PDB file of C-alpha atoms in Angstrom:
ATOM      1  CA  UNK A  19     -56.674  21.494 112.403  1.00 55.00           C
ATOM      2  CA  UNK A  20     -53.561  19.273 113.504  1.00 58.00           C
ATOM      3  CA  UNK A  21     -55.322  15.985 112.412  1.00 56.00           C
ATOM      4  CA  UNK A  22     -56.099  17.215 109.088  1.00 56.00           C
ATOM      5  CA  UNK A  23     -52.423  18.609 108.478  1.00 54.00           C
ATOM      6  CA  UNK A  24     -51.272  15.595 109.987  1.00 55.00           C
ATOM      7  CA  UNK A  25     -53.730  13.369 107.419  1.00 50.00           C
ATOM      8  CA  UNK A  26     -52.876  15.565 104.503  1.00 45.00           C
ATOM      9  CA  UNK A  27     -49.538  15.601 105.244  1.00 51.00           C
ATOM     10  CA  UNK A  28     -49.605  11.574 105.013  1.00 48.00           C
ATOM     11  CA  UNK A  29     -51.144  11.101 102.002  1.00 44.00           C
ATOM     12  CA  UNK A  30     -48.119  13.249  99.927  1.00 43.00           C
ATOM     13  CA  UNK A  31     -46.073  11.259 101.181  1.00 46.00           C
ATOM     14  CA  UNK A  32     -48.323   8.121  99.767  1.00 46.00           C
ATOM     15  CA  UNK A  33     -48.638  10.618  96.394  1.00 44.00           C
ATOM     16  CA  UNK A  34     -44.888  10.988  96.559  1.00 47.00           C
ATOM     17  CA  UNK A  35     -43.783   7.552  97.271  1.00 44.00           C
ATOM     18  CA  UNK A  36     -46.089   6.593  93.860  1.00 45.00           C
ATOM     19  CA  UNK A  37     -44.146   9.501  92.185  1.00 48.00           C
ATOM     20  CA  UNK A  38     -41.100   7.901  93.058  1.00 49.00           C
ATOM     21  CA  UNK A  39     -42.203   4.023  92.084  1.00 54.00           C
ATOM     22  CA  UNK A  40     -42.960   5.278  88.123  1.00 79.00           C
ATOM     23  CA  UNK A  41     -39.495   5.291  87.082  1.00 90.00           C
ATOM     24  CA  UNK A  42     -38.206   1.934  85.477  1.00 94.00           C
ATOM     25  CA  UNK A  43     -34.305   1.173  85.570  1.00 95.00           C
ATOM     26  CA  UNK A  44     -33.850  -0.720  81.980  1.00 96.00           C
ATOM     27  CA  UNK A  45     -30.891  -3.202  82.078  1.00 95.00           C
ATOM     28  CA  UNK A  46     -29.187  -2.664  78.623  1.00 95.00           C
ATOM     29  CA  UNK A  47     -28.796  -5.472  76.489  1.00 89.00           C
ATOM     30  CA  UNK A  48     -29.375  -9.354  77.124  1.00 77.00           C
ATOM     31  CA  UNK A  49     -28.211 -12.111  79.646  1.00 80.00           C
ATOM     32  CA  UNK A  50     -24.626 -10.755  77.832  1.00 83.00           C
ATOM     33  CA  UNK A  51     -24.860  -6.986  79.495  1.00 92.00           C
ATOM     34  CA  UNK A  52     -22.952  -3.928  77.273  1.00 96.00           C
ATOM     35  CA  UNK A  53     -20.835  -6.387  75.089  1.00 95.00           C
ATOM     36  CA  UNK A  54     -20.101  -7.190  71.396  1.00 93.00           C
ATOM     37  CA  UNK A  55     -22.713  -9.539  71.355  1.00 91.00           C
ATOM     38  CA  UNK A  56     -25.631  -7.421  71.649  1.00 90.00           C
ATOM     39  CA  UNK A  57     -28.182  -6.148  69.249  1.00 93.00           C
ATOM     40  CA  UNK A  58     -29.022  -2.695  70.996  1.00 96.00           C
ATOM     41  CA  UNK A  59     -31.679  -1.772  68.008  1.00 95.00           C
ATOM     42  CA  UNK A  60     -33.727  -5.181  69.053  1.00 94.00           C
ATOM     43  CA  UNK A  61     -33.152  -4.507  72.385  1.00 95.00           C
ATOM     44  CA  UNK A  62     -34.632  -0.711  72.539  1.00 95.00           C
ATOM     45  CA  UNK A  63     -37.672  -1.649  70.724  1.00 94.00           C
ATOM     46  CA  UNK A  64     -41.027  -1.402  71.860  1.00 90.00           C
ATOM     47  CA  UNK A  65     -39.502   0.235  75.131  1.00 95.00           C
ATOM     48  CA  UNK A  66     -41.100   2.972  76.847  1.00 95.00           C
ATOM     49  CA  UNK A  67     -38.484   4.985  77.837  1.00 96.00           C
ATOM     50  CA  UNK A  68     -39.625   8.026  79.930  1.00 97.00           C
ATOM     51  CA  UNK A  69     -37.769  11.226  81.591  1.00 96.00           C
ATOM     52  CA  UNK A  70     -36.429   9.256  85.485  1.00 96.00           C
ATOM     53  CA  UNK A  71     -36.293   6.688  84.116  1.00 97.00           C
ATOM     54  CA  UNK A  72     -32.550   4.949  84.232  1.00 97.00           C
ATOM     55  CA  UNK A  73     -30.366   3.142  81.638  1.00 97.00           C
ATOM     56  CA  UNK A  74     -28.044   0.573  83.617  1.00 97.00           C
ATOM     57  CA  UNK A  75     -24.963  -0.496  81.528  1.00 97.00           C
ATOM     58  CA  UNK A  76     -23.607  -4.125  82.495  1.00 96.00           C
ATOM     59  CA  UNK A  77     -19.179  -4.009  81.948  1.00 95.00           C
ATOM     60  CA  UNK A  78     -16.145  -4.450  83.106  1.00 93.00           C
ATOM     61  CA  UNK A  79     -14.171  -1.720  83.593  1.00 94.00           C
ATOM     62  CA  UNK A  80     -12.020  -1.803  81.044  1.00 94.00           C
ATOM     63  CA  UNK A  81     -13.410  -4.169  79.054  1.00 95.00           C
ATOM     64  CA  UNK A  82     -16.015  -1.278  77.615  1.00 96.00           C
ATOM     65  CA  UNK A  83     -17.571   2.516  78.128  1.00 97.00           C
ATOM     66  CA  UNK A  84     -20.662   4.366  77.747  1.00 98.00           C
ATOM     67  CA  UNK A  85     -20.136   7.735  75.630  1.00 98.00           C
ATOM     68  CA  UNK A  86     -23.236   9.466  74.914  1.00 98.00           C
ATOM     69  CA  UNK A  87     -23.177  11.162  71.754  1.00 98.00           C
ATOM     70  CA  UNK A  88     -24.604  13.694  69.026  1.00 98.00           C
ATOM     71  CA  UNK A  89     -26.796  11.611  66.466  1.00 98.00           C
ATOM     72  CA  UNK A  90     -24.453  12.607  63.537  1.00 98.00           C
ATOM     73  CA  UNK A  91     -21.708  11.014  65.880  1.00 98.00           C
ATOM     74  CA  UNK A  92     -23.787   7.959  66.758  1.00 98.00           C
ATOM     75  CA  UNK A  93     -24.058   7.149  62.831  1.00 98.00           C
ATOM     76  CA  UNK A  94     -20.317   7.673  62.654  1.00 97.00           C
ATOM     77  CA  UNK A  95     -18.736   5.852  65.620  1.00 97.00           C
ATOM     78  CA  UNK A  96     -16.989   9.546  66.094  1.00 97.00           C
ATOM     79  CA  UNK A  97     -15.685   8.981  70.273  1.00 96.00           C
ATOM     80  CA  UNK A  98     -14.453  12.609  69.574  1.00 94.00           C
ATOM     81  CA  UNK A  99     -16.953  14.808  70.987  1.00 94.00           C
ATOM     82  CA  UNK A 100     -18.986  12.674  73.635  1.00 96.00           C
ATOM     83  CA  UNK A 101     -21.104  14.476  75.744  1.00 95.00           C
ATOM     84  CA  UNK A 102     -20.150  12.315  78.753  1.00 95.00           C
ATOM     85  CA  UNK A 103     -18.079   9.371  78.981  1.00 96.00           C
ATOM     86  CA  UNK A 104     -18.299   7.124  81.983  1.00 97.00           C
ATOM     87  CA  UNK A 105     -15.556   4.297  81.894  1.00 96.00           C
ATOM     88  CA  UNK A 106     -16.169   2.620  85.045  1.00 95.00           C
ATOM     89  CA  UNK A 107     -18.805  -0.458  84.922  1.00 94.00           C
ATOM     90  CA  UNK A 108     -21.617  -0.469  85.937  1.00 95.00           C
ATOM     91  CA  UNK A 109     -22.240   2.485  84.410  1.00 96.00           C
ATOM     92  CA  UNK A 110     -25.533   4.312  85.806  1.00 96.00           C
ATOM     93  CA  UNK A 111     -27.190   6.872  83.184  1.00 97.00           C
ATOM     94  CA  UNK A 112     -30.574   9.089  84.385  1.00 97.00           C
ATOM     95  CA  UNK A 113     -32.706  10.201  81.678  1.00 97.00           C
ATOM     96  CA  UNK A 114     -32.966  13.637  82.226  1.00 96.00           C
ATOM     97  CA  UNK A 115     -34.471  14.772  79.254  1.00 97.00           C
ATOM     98  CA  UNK A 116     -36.739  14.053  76.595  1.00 97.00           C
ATOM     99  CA  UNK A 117     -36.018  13.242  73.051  1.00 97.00           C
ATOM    100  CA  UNK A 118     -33.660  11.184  71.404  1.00 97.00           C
ATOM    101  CA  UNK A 119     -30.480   9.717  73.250  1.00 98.00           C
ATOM    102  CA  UNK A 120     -27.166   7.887  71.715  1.00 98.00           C
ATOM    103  CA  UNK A 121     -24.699   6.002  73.494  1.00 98.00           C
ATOM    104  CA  UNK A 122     -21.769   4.428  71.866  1.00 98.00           C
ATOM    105  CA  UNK A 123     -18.763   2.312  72.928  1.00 97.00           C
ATOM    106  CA  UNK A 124     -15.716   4.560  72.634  1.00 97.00           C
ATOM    107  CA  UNK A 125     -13.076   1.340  72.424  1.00 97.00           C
ATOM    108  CA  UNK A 126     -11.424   1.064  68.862  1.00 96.00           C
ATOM    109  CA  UNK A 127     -14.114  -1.125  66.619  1.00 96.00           C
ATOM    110  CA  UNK A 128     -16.536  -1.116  69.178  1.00 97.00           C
ATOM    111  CA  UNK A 129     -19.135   0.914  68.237  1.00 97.00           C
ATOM    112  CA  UNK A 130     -18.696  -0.363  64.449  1.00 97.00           C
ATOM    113  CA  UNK A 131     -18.991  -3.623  65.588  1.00 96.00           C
ATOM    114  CA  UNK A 132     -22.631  -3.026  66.968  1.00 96.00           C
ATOM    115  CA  UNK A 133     -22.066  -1.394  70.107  1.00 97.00           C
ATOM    116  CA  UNK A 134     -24.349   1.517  69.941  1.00 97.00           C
ATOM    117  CA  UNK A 135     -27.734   2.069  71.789  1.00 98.00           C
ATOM    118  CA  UNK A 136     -30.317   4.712  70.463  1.00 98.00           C
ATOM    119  CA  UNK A 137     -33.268   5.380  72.767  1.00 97.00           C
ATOM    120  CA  UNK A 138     -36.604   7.762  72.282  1.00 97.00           C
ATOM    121  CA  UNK A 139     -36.704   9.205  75.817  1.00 97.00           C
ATOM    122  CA  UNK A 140     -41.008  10.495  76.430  1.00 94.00           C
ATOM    123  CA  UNK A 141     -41.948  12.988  79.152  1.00 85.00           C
ATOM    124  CA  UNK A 142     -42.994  10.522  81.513  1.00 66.00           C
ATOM    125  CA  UNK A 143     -46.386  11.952  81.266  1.00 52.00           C
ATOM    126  CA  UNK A 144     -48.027   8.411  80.637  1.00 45.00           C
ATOM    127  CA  UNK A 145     -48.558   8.939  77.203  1.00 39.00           C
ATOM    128  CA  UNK A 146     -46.576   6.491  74.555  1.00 41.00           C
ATOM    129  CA  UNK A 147     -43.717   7.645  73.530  1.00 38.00           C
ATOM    130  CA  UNK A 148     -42.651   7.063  69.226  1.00 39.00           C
ATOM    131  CA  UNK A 149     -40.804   4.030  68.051  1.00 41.00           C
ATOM    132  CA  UNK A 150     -37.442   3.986  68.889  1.00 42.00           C
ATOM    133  CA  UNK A 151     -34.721   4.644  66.581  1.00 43.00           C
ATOM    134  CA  UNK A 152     -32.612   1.705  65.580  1.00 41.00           C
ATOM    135  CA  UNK A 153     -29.423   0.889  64.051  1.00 43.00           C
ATOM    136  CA  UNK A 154     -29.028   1.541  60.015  1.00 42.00           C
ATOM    137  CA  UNK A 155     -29.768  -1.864  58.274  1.00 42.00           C
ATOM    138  CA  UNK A 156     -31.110  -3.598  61.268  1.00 38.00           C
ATOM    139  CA  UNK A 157     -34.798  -4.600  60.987  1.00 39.00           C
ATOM    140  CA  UNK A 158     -37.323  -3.367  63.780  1.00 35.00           C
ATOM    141  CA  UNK A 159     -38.659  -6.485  66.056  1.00 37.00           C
ATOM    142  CA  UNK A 160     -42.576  -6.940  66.165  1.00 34.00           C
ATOM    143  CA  UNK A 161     -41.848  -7.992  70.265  1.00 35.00           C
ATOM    144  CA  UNK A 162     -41.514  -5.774  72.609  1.00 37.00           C
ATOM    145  CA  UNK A 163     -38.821  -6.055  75.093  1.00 40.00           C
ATOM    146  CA  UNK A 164     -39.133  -5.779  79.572  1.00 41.00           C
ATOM    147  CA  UNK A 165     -37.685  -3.389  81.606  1.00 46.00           C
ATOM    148  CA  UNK A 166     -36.278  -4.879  84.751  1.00 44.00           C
ATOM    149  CA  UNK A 167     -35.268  -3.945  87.720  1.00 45.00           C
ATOM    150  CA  UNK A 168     -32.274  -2.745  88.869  1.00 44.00           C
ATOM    151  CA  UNK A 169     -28.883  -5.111  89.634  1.00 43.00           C
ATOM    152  CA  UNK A 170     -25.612  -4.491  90.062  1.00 44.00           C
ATOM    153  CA  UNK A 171     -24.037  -6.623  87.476  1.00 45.00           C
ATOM    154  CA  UNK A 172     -24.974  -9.623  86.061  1.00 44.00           C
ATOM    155  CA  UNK A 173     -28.166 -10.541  84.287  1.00 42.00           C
ATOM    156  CA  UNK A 174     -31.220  -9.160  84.944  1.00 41.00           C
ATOM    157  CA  UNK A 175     -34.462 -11.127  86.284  1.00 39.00           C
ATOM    158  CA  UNK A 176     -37.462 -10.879  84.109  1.00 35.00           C
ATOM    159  CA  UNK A 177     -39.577  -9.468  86.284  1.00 35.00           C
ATOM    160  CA  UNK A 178     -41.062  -5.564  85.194  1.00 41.00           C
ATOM    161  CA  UNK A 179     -42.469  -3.137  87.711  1.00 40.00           C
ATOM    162  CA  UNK A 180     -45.632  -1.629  86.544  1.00 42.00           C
ATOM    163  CA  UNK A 181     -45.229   1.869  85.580  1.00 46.00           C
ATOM    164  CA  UNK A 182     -47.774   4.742  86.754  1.00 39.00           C
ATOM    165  CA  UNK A 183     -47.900   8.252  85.414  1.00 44.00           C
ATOM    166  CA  UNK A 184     -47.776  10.401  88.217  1.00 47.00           C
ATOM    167  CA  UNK A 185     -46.156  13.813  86.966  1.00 48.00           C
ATOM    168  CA  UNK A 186     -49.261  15.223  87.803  1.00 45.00           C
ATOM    169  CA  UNK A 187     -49.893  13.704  90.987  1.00 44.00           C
ATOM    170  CA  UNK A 188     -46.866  15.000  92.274  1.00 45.00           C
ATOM    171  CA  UNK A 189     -47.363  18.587  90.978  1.00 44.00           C
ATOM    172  CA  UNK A 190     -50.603  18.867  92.927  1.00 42.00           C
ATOM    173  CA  UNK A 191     -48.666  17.123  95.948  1.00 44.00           C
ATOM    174  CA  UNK A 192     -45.748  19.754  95.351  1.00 43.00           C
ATOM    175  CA  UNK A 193     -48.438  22.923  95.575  1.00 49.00           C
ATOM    176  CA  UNK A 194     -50.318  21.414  98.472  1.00 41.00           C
ATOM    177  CA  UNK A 195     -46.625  20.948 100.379  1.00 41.00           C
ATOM    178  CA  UNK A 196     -46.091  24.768  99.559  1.00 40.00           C
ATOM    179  CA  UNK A 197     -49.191  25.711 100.929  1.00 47.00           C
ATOM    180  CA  UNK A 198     -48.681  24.384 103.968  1.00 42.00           C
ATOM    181  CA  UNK A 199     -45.376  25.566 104.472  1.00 43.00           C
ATOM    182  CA  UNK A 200     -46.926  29.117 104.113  1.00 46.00           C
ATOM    183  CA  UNK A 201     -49.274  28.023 107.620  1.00 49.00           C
TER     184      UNK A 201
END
């Protein structure tokens, strides 16, 4: 009985580890980071943006911030009623939930300037998420961009890990866990 619970007990933490490997940390914007110089719409499409998934904002401090906002504030540049503001760079942000996301620049003529970032966040159950929304007036790309890695400033190497859908992988890992627990 030991060698079994021992066996099962390794392979969630194999199913776990894979759990943990799915999520994809997308460096925002080009070579250039968060900056003036980006085109965020071009940027977000084709992306598969899932719920664990991480948004990595490239600044100085000072220079810029990340404000997420309300879609009616997104359109409007509003800074007024962010739903989190983060003004120290590299700014981090977990995608928590699905749907649709905004993230502005809160400095004066930022966010008019171009500095705004919509993404389509999916479930993260594997299944392709719909097209991201983009910028009024900006045309949609037919190439899709790469998700990189994560760095801690600078830009970011081309290089994509592959993504696996394991929500339900770990849910059966989860129940097994709690079923041993109960021995």
């Amino acid at each position: 009985m030991a060698a079994s619970r021992s066996a099962l007990i390794a392979l969630l933490v194999v199913v776990s580890c894979t759990a943990a490997a799915s999520a994809v940390t997308f460096t925002v914007g080009d070579t250039q980071g968060w900056s003036l110089r980006g085109d965020y719409a071009t940027w977000a499409s084709g992306k598969d943006f899932k719920v664990g998934d991480t948004l990595l904002f490239n600044f100085a401090t000072g220079a810029h911030d990340v404000l997420e906002v309300s879609k009616s504030d997104y359109d409007g540049c509003n800074t007024g009623n962010a739903m989190n503001n983060i003004q120290t760079g590299p700014a981090t942000v977990n995608l928590t939930s699905a749907g649709d996301h905004y993230y502005i620049c809160g400095i004066s003529g930022h966010c008019g300037g171009g500095m705004k970032l919509a993404v389509n966040v999916g479930s993260g159950s594997g299944s392709p998420s719909p097209s991201t929304p983009s910028a009024p007036g900006t045309p949609t790309p037919t190439t899709p961009g790469t998700p990189t890695p994560p760095a801690p400033a600078g830009p970011a190497p081309s290089a994509a890990p592959a993504r696996r859908a394991a929500g339900p992988a770990l849910a059966v890992a989860t129940g097994v866990l709690l079923k041993l627990a109960m021995f």
